[in-house]
Short mmCIF file of C-alpha atoms in Angstrom, two decimals:
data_model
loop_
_atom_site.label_atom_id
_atom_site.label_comp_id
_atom_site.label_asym_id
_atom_site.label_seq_id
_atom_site.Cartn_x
_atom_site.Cartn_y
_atom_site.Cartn_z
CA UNK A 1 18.63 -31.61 -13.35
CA UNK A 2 21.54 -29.85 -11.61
CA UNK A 3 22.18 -26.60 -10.68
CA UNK A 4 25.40 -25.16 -12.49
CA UNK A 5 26.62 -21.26 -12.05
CA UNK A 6 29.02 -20.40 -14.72
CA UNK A 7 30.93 -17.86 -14.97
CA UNK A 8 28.62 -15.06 -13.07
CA UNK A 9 29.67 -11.53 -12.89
CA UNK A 10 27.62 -9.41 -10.80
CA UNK A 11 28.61 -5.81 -9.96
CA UNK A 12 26.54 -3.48 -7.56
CA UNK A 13 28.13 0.24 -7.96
CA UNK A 14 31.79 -0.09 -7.21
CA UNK A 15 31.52 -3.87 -5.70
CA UNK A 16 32.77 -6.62 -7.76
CA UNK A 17 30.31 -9.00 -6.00
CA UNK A 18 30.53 -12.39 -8.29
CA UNK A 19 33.81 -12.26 -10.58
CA UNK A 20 33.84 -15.39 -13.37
CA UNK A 21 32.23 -17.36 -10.60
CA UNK A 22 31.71 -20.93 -11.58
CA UNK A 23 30.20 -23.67 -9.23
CA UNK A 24 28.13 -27.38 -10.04
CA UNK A 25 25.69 -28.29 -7.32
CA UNK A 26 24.39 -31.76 -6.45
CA UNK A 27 20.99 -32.71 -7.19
CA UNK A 28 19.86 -33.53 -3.94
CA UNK A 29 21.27 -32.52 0.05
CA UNK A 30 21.99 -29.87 1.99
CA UNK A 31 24.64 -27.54 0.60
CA UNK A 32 25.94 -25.10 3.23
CA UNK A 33 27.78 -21.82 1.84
CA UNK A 34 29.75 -20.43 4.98
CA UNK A 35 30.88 -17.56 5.43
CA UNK A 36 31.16 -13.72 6.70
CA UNK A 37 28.60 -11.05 6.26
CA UNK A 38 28.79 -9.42 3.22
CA UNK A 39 30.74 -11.68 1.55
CA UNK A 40 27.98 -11.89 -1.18
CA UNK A 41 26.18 -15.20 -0.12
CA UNK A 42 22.84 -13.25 -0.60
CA UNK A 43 23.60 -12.26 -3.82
CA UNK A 44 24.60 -15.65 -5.13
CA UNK A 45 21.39 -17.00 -3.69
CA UNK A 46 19.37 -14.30 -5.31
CA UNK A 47 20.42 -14.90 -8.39
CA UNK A 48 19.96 -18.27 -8.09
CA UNK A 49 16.31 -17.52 -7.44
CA UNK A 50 16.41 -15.02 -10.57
CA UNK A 51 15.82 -12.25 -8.32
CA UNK A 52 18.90 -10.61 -9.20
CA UNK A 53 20.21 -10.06 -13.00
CA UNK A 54 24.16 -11.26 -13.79
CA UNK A 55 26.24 -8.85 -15.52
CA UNK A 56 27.65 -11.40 -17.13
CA UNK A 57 27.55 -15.78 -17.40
CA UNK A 58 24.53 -18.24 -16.72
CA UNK A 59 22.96 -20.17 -14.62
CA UNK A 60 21.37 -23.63 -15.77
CA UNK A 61 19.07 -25.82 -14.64
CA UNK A 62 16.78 -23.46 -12.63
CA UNK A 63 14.22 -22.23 -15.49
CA UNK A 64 10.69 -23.14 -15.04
CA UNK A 65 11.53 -25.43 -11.66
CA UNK A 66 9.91 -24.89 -8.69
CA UNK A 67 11.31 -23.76 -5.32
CA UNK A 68 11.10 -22.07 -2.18
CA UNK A 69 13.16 -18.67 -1.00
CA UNK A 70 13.14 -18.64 3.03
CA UNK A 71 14.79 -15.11 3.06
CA UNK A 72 16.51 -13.72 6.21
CA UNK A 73 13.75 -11.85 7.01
CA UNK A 74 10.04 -13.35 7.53
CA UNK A 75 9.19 -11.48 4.76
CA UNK A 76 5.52 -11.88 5.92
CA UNK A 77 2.83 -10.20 4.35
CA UNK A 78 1.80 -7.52 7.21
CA UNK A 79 -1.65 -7.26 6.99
CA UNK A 80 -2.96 -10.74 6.92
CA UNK A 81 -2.62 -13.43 9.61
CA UNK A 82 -0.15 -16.43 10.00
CA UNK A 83 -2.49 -18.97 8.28
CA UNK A 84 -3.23 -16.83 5.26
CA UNK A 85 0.39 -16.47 4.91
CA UNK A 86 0.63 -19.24 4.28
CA UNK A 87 -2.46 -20.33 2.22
CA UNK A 88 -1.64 -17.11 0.26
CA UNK A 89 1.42 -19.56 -1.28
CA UNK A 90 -1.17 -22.59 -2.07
CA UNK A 91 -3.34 -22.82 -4.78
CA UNK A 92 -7.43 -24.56 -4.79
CA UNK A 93 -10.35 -23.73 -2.31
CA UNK A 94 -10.49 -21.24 0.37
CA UNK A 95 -11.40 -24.34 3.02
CA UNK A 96 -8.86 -26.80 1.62
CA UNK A 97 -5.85 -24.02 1.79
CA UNK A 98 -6.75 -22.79 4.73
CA UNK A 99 -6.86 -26.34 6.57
CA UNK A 100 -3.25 -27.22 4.88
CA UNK A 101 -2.33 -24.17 6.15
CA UNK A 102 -3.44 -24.66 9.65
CA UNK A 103 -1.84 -28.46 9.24
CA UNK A 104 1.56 -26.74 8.66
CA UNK A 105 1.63 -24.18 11.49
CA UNK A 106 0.89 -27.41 13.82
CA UNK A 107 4.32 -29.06 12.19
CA UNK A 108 6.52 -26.01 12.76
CA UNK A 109 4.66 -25.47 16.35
CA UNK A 110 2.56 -22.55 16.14
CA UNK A 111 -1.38 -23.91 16.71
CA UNK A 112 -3.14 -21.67 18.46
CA UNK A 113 -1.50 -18.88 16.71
CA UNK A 114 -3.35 -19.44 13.23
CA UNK A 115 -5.30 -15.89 13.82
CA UNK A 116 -2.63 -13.82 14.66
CA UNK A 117 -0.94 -11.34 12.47
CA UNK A 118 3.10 -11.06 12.19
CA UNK A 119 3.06 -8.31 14.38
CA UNK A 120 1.27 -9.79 17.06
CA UNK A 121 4.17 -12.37 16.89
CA UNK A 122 7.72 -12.50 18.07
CA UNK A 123 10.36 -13.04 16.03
CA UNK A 124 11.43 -16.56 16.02
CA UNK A 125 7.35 -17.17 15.45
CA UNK A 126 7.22 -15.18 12.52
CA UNK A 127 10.16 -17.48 11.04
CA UNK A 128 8.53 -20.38 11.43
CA UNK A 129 5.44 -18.81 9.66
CA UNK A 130 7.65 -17.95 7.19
CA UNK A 131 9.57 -22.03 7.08
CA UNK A 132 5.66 -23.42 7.20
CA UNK A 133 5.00 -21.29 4.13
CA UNK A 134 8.46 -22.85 2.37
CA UNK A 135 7.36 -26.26 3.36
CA UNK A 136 3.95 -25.62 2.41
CA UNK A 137 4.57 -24.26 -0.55
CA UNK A 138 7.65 -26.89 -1.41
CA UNK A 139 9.15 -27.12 -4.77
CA UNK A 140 12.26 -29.33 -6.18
CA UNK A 141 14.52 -27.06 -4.48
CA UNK A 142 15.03 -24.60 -1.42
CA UNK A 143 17.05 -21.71 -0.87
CA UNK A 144 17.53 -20.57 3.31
CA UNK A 145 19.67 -17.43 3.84
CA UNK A 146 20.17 -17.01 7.34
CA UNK A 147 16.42 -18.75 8.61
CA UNK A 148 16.86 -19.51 11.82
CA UNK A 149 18.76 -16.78 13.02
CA UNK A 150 15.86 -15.73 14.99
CA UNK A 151 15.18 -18.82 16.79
CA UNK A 152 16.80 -20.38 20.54
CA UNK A 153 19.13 -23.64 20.38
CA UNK A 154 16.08 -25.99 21.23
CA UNK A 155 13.58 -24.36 18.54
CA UNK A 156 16.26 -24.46 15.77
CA UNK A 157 17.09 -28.05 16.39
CA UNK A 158 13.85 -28.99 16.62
CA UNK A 159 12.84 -26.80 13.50
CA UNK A 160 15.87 -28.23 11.02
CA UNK A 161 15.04 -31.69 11.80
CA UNK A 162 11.53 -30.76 10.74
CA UNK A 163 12.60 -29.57 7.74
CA UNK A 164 14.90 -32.00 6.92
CA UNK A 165 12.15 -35.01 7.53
CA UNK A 166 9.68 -32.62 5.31
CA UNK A 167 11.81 -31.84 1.85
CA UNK A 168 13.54 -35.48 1.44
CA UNK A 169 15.54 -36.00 -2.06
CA UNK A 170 15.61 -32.10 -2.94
CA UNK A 171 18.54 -29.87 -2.93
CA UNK A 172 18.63 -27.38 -0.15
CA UNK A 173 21.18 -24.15 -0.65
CA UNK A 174 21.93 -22.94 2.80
CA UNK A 175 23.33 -19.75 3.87
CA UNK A 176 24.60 -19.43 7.10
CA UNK A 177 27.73 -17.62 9.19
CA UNK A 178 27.28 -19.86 11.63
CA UNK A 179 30.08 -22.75 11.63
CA UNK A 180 27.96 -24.87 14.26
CA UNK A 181 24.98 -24.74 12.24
CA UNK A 182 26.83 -25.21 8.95
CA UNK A 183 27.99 -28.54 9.97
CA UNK A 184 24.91 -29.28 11.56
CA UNK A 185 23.07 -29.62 8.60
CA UNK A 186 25.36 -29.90 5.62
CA UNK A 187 26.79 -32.36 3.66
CA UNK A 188 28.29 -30.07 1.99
CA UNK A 189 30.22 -27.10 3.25
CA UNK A 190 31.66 -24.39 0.94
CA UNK A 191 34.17 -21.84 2.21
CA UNK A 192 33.72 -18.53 1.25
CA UNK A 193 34.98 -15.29 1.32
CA UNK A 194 34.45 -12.21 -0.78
CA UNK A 195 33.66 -9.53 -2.40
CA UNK A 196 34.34 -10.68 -5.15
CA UNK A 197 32.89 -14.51 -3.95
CA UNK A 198 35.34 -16.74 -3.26
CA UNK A 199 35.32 -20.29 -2.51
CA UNK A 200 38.51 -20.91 -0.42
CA UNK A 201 37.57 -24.69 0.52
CA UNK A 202 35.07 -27.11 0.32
CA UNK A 203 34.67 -29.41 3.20
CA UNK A 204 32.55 -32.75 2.28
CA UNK A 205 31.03 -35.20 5.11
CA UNK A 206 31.09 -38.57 5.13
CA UNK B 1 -18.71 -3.49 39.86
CA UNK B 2 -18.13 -0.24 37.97
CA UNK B 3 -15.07 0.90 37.43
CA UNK B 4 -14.27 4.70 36.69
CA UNK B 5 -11.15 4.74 34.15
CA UNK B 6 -8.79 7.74 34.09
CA UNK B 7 -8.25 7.36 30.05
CA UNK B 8 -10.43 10.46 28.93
CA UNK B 9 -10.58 10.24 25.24
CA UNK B 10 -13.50 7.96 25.27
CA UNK B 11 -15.71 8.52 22.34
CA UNK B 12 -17.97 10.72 24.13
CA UNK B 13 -15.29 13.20 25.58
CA UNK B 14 -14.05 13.52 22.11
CA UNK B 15 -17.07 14.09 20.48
CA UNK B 16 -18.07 16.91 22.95
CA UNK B 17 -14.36 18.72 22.17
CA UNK B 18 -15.28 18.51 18.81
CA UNK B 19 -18.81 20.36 19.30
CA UNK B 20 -16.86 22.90 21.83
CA UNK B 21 -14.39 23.31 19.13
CA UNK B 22 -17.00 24.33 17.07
CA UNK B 23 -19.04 26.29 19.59
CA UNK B 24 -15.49 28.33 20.25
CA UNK B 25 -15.40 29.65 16.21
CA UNK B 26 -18.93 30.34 16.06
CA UNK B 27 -18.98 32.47 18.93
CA UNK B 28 -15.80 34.18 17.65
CA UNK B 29 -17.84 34.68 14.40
CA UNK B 30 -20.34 36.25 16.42
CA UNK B 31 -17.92 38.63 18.61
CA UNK B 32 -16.85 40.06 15.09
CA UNK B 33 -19.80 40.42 13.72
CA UNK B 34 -20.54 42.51 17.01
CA UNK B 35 -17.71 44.47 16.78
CA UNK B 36 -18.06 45.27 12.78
CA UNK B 37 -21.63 45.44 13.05
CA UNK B 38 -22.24 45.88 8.99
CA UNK B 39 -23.78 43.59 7.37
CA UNK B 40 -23.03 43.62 3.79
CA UNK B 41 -19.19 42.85 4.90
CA UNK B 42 -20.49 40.14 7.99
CA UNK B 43 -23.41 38.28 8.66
CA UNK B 44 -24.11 37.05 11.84
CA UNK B 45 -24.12 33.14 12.82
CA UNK B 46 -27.92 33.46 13.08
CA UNK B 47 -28.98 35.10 10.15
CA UNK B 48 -27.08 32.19 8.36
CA UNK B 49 -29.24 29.88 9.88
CA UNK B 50 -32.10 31.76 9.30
CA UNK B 51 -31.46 32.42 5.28
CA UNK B 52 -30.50 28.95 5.26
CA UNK B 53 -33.79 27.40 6.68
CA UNK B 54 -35.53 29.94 4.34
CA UNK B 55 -33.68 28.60 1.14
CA UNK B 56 -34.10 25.04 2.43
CA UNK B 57 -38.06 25.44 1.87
CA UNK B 58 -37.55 25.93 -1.95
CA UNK B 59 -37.20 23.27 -4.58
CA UNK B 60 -34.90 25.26 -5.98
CA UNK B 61 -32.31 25.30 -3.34
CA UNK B 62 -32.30 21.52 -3.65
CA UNK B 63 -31.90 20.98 -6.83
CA UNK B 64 -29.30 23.27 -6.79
CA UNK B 65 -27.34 21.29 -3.88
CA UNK B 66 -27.90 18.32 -5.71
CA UNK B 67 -26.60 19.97 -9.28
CA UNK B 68 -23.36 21.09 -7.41
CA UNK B 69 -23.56 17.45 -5.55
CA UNK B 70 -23.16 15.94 -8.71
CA UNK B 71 -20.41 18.12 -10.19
CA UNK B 72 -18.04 17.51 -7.55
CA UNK B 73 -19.46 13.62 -7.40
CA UNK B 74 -19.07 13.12 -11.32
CA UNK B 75 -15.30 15.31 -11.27
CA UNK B 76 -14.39 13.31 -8.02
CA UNK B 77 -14.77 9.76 -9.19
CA UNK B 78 -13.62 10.34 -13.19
CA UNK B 79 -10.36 11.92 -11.21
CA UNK B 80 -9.88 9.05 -9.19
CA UNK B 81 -10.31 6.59 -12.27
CA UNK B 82 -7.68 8.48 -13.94
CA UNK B 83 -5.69 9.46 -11.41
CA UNK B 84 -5.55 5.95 -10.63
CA UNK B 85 -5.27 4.04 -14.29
CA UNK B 86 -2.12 6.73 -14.68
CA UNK B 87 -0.58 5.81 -11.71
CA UNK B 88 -0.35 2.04 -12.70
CA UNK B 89 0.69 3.46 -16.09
CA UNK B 90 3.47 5.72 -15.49
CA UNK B 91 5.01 3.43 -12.24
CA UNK B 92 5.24 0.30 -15.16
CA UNK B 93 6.31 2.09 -17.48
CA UNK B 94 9.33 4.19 -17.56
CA UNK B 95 8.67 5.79 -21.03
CA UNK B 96 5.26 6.48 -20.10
CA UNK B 97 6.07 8.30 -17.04
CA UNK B 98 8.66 10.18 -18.66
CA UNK B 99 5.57 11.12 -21.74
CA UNK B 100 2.81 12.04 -18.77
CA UNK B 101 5.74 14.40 -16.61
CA UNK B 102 5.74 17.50 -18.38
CA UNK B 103 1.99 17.38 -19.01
CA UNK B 104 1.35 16.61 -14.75
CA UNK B 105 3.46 19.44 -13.96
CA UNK B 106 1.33 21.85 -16.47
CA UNK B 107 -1.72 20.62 -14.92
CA UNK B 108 -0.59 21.03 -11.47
CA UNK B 109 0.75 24.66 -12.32
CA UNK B 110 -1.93 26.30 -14.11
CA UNK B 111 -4.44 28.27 -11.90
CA UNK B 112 -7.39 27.06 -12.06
CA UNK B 113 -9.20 29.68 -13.19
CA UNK B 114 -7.31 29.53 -16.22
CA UNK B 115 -8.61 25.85 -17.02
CA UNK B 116 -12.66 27.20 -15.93
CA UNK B 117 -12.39 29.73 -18.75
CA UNK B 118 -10.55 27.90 -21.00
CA UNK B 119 -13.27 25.50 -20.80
CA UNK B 120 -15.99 27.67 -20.84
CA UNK B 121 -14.92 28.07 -24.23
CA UNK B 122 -14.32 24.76 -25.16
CA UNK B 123 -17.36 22.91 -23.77
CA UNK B 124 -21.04 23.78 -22.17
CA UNK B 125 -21.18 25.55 -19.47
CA UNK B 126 -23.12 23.00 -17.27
CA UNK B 127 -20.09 20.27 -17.93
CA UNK B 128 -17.05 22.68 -16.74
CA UNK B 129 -17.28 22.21 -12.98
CA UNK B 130 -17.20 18.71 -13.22
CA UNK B 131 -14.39 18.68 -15.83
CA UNK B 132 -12.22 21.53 -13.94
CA UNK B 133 -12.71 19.16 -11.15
CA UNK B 134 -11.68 16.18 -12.62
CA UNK B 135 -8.46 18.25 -14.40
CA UNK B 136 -7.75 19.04 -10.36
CA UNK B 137 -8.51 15.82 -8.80
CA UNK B 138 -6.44 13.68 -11.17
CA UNK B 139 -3.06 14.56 -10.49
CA UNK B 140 -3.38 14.75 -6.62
CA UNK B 141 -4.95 11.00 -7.15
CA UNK B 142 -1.78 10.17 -9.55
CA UNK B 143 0.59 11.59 -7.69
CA UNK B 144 0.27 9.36 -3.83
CA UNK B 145 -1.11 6.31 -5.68
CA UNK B 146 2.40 6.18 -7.59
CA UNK B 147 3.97 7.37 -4.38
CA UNK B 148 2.42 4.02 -2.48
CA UNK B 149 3.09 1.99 -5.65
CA UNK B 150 7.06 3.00 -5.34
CA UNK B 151 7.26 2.79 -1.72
CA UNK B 152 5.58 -1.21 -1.59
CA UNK B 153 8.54 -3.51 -0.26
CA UNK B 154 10.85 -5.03 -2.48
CA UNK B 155 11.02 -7.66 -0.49
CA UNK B 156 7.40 -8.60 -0.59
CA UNK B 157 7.45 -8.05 -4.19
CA UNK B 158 10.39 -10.69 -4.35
CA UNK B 159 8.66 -12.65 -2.27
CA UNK B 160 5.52 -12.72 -4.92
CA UNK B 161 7.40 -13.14 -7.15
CA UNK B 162 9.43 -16.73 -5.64
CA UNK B 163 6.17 -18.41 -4.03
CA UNK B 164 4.54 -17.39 -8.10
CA UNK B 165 1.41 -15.14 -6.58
CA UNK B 166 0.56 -14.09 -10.33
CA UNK B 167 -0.18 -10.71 -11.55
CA UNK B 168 -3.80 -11.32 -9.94
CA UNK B 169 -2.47 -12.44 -6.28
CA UNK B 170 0.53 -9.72 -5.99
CA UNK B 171 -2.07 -7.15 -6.86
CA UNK B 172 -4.61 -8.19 -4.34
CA UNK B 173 -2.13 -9.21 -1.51
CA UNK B 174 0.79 -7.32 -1.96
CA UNK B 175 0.33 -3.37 -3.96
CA UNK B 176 -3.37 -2.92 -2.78
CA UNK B 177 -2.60 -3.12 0.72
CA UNK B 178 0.17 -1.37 0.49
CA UNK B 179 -1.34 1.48 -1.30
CA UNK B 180 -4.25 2.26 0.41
CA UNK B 181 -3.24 4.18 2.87
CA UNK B 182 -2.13 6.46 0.09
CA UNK B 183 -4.87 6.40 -1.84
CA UNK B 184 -7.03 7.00 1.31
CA UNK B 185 -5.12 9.89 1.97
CA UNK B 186 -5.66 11.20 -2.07
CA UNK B 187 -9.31 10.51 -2.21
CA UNK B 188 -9.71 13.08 1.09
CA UNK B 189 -7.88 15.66 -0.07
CA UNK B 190 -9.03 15.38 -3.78
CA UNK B 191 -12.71 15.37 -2.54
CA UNK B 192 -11.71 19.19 -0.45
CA UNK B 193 -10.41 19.99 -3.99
CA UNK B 194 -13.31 19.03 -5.52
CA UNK B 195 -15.87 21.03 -3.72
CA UNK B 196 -13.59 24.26 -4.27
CA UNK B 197 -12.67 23.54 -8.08
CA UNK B 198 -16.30 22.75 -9.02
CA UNK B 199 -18.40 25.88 -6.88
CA UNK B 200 -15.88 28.22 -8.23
CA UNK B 201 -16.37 27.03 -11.99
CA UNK B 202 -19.98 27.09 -11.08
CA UNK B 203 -19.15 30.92 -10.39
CA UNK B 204 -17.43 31.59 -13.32
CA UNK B 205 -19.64 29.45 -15.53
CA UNK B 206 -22.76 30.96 -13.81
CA UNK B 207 -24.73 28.07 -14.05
CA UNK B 208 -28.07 27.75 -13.34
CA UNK B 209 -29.83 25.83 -10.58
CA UNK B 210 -26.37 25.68 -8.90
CA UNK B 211 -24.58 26.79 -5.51
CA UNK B 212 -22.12 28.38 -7.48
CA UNK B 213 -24.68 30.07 -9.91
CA UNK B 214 -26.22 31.46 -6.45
CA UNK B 215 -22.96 32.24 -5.13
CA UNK B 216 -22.36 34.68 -8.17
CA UNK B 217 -26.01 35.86 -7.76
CA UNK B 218 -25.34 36.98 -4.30
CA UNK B 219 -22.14 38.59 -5.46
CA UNK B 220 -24.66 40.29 -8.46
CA UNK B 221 -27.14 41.69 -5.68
CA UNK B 222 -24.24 42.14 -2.89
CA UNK B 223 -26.83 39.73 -1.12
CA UNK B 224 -23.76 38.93 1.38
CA UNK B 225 -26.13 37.40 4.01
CA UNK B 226 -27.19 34.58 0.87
CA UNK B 227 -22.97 34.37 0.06
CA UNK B 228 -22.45 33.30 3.84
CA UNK B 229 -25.74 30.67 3.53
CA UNK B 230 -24.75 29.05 0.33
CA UNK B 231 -21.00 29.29 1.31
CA UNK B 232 -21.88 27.19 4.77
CA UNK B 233 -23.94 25.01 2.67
CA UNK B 234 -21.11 24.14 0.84
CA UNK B 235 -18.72 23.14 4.05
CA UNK B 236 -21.90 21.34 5.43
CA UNK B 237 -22.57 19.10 2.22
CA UNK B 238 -18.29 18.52 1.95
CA UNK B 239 -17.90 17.45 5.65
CA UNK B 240 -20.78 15.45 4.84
CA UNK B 241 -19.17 13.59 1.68
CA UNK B 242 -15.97 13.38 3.02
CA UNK B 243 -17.28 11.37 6.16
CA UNK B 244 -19.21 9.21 3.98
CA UNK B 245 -16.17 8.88 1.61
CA UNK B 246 -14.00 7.98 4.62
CA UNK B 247 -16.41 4.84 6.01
CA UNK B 248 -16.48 3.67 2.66
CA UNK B 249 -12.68 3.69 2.79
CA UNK B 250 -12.74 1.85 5.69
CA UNK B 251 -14.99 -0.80 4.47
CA UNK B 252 -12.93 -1.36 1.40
CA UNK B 253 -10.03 -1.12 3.71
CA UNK B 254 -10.98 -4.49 5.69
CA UNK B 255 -11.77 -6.36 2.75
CA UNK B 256 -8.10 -5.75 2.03
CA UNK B 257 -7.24 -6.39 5.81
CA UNK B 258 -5.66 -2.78 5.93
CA UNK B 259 -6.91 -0.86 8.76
CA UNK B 260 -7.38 2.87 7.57
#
């Protein structure tokens, strides 16, 4: 099932943030929207993920599928440690969620840090906790607004390829201002500029 | 090896402030009790110790403490329930909250004393400190508990709400922890009202076998050396419940990994 956005109005206050805006996503690969802060990339992501109400228009083929939000921030839960985290996305036995979630903190390079709550971690750790909890929790499709902000060159690179090999044949929605990591990852790139949203090209590889 | 550390606020040293603390107001008790020297207006620290060790040999004076025990016990926890159940009411529900508003603010208003007597004429006498201290403990309870509901973060609800945690899992991980603190903070100050709600509608109500119903005998008899005794007994048996309150706050804290 694809993804289609059409004709979304979304105002916040005085801020035309989505006018009539209309867009068909594939069904699987990495689509990259580009573009500056505050353009309203958030917004269109959120209410992708039904977070956020339209004014006005629809969005199909989301209802009752499941995905995976990795927001900008870790968006950790403060009070528990990495590995419940993420076991606090899984579903079954206390042992068997707590050893998946151990298995993903090895793939995103935090073992040894199972015990340790967000705070007692530094940024770019708490957004991996935050990608092993997307990958552990998986879904058909995943939505990344800004994820690895937080992270050096050789972490990132080492962190999208793991995330690439993990969600194979699903859509991923990518939100980045970052041209070098936009074409990176993407097949493909949209354009944008707003508010209101606009997509002023659309740049497809291969 | 032993090593001395210059980081004074080990337990000990703070523990001993505390008792010097203490040992400073008693002792300024005592210099005005010197100075006024009467003592239907002041009793001296002593002779509160003394009427209080005399009381303390009669069954009387504890079934009394334990009457007054339970009327702040019984008003405390009925206050939290509600205080509580109305909280999750009135933050879910904006009609609700705009029904409950007027009648919080009437509660809140009205001096208590109103509420003892107006109850001393609706129900027996025995039940009114316990209900005058669950009408005072409820909105204190409602009030931070809907505070700590509205200030959880949105973006841990929206995260709840994307991985699916369920009503179940967004309560237990998410608004608990986030509200304890709060409710910590209402449970404290709602057992302080407590204590003062309930021994003055034992006054009022004059009910037997009670610290309050000894309280208003003292006032009766201008016994002022039994008002100070009963009146200490009262702080003693709070400070008491409130510490025991507090470690059971703390347990229930770490269940919830929240450290109070």
């Amino acid at each position: 099932m694809e993804i289609e956005i059409k004709h979304a109005c979304k105002r916040y206050g005085d801020t035309l943030v989505l006018e009539d805006f209309s867009l068909k996503l594939p069904q699987k690969g990495t689509v990259c929207f580009f573009g500056p802060s505050g353009c309203g990339k958030t917004t269109l992501l959120n209410c992708i993920a039904g977070l956020v109400k339209l004014d006005s228009g629809e969005i199909s083929g989301v209802k009752g599928r499941r995905f995976s939000y990795l927001f900008q921030e870790d968006r950790l839960l403060p009070w528990i440690s990495a590995q419940d985290n993420v076991a606090a996305v899984l579903r079954g036995g206390k042992k068997q969620t707590e050893a998946e979630a151990a298995r993903w903190l090895r793939d995103v390079g935090l073992a040894g840090n199972e015990g340790k709550r967000p705070e007692e971690l530094s940024g770019g750790m708490r957004q991996r906790v935050a990608l092993a909890r997307a990958l552990a929790y998986g879904g058909e499709f995943f939505l990344l607004d800004e994820p690895f902000h937080a992270l050096d060159e050789k972490t990132k690179s080492e962190v999208i390829s793991l995330f690439q090999k993990k969600t194979p044949d699903t859509l991923r929605l990518f939100v980045t201002h970052d041209r070098h990591e936009a074409e990176q990852l993407a097949d493909i790139i949209y354009v944008l500029q707003g508010p209101p949203l606009k997509i002023i090209k659309m740049i497809t590889k291969f | 090896m032993i090593f001395t550390t210059k980081n004074k606020t080990t337990p000990y040293s703070r523990a001993a402030g505390k008792v010097l603390a203490v040992l400073f107001w008693v002792a300024v008790w005592q210099i005005l009790y010197m100075i006024i020297r009467q003592e239907i207006l002041i009793v001296s620290p002593a002779r509160v110790m003394q009427r209080i060790s005399e009381l303390a040999v009669s069954g009387e004076f504890w079934t009394s403490a334990l009457n007054s025990i339970l009327h702040v016990l019984w008003g405390f926890f009925f206050g939290v329930a509600a205080g509580v159940l109305f909280a999750v009411l009135t933050s879910f529900s904006k009609a609700l909250n705009d029904l409950f508003y007027p009648l919080l603010s009437m509660i809140k208003a009205t001096p208590v004393v109103s509420f003892i007597i107006l109850a001393l004429v609706w129900i027996r006498s025995d039940h009114v400190p316990a209900f005058t201290a669950f009408l005072e403990v409820t909105p204190i309870v409602l009030g931070n508990v809907a505070n700590g509901i509205a200030k959880t973060d949105c973006g841990l609800l929206q995260m709840a709400r994307c991985y699916r945690f369920g009503v179940f899992r967004t309560v237990r991980r998410v608004y608990i922890p986030s509200v304890m603190p709060y409710f910590t903070a209402a449970c404290t100050t709602g057992m302080g009202l407590a204590w003062k709600t309930a021994i003055a509608a034992e006054v009022l109500a004059n009910t037997v076998l009670s610290i309050g119903g000894h309280i208003y005998d003292s006032k009766v008899y201008l016994e002022t050396a039994d008002l100070f005794a009963w009146t200490t007994v009262v702080i003693l048996l709070s400070v008491i419940l409130e510490r025991m309150m507090v470690s059971l706050m703390k347990k229930i804290g770490k269940r919830y990994n929240v450290t109070l």
